[in-house]
Amino acid sequence: MRYARSILSTVALAALTVGGTAALAAPASAAPNTTPQKVCGSGYKTVNSAPVGSLGTVYLTYNSGNGKNCVATIRNTPGTAQDMSAWIYVSDTDEYDEDYGLYTSYAGPTYVYGKAHCVDWGGHIKNVYVQVTGSNCGSLMKESRVTYTR
């Protein structure tokens, strides 16, 4: 499983590096009061987050009613469309979802069933990337966070 997760993370980051050439989605509407709950939907509560430098935050949310996790990357200041992404992966089930393209406010939502599973998740804004692995596992393991600029 660790090998599959490593390869998937590498593939996901490579796809993100390619950026808009793989898929260009219509820009999300710029909403200055955008929250992870508004992006992911009712019933989702923020369980983790990671700053994307000074540009915004990637949020991991969870809905205990349906057992799903959701990831959204939200800019601090909406404006001109920028290259952005949000992704999530469950290595135990090999379930993956991603959203990337040019957005004015946020990327996502991305969803996977994550009840009782560790999740890997992340996103980027412009050239700042965040990847969190082994997250929200309880006491099973400590998560790892990586932030880098390309």
XYZ file of C-alpha atoms in Angstrom:
150
model
C 0.000 0.000 0.000
C 2.786 2.422 0.881
C 4.274 1.945 -2.608
C 0.896 2.621 -4.278
C 0.402 5.749 -2.176
C 3.910 6.950 -3.033
C 3.341 6.432 -6.741
C -0.085 8.066 -6.595
C 1.333 11.060 -4.750
C 4.076 11.367 -7.359
C 1.559 11.075 -10.200
C -0.749 13.611 -8.532
C 2.071 16.092 -8.069
C 3.235 15.553 -11.643
C -0.298 16.225 -12.867
C -0.418 19.360 -10.762
C 2.896 20.494 -12.207
C 1.423 20.197 -15.691
C -1.380 22.351 -14.314
C -3.872 23.750 -16.729
C -2.791 21.595 -19.676
C -4.475 18.508 -18.205
C -7.817 20.131 -17.450
C -9.093 23.656 -17.270
C -12.290 24.041 -15.326
C -14.484 27.082 -15.328
C -13.410 29.487 -12.610
C -15.299 29.270 -9.348
C -17.152 32.428 -8.460
C -15.217 34.756 -6.208
C -16.940 34.794 -2.852
C -15.127 36.699 -0.107
C -16.905 34.701 2.613
C -16.208 31.248 1.172
C -15.787 28.580 3.865
C -14.936 24.879 3.646
C -18.490 24.081 4.758
C -19.950 26.183 1.932
C -17.690 24.451 -0.602
C -18.163 20.882 0.701
C -21.800 21.111 1.784
C -23.911 20.854 4.894
C -22.836 18.311 7.484
C -19.104 18.733 6.779
C -16.939 19.919 9.672
C -13.297 21.013 9.398
C -11.021 18.368 10.950
C -7.646 19.563 9.645
C -6.086 22.326 7.584
C -2.744 23.407 6.153
C -1.653 26.874 5.048
C -0.622 27.350 1.425
C 2.066 29.906 2.190
C 0.363 33.288 2.512
C -1.997 32.573 -0.406
C -4.703 30.515 1.295
C -5.490 27.267 3.098
C -6.258 23.651 2.194
C -9.061 22.269 4.388
C -9.894 18.644 5.199
C -13.503 18.223 6.309
C -15.516 15.188 7.427
C -19.215 14.331 7.410
C -20.014 11.812 10.154
C -23.434 11.212 8.596
C -22.083 9.685 5.379
C -18.464 8.873 6.357
C -17.001 11.040 3.590
C -14.060 13.417 3.686
C -13.905 16.519 1.521
C -10.947 18.735 0.594
C -11.133 22.334 -0.579
C -8.335 24.819 -1.239
C -9.500 28.368 -0.527
C -7.649 31.561 -1.408
C -7.237 34.303 1.198
C -8.062 36.939 -1.404
C -10.272 35.998 -4.376
C -9.399 37.690 -7.644
C -7.914 36.898 -11.019
C -8.034 33.185 -11.840
C -4.949 31.311 -10.630
C -3.724 27.734 -11.073
C -5.149 25.802 -8.083
C -5.893 22.275 -6.922
C -7.446 20.144 -4.183
C -6.988 16.364 -3.894
C -7.599 13.485 -1.477
C -6.521 9.818 -1.416
C -7.298 6.798 0.812
C -4.533 4.222 0.389
C -6.506 1.421 2.116
C -9.215 1.580 -0.546
C -7.237 3.219 -3.374
C -10.017 5.828 -3.673
C -8.920 9.192 -5.082
C -10.494 12.456 -6.145
C -8.962 15.669 -7.429
C -9.873 19.038 -8.857
C -7.425 21.362 -10.567
C -7.630 24.248 -12.950
C -7.841 28.032 -13.021
C -9.984 29.390 -10.183
C -10.788 32.812 -8.747
C -11.681 31.704 -5.188
C -11.349 27.975 -4.458
C -10.538 24.519 -5.858
C -12.692 21.550 -4.936
C -14.689 20.051 -3.519
C -13.094 16.603 -3.724
C -14.681 13.643 -1.906
C -13.745 10.119 -0.771
C -15.219 7.698 1.745
C -12.820 7.941 4.667
C -14.497 6.523 7.772
C -11.906 4.599 9.847
C -9.162 5.251 7.261
C -6.079 7.441 7.150
C -6.188 9.996 4.343
C -3.598 11.802 2.239
C -4.657 15.211 0.976
C -3.391 18.507 -0.297
C -3.586 21.223 -2.881
C -1.843 24.197 -4.346
C -2.260 27.846 -5.258
C -0.034 29.296 -7.979
C 3.394 27.776 -7.290
C 2.962 26.805 -3.599
C 2.095 23.129 -2.983
C 0.966 21.385 0.217
C 0.826 17.612 0.774
C -0.344 15.965 4.030
C 0.067 12.178 4.346
C -1.117 9.762 7.018
C -3.677 12.246 8.299
C -6.525 11.808 10.752
C -5.614 8.265 11.764
C -6.111 8.737 15.476
C -3.122 7.296 17.326
C -2.150 4.931 14.502
C 0.544 7.165 13.064
C 1.777 10.721 12.917
C 0.929 12.697 9.801
C 3.606 14.155 7.572
C 3.336 17.643 6.047
C 5.306 18.994 3.121
C 5.033 22.502 1.675
C 7.177 23.562 -1.249
C 7.405 26.157 -3.980
C 7.987 25.388 -7.648
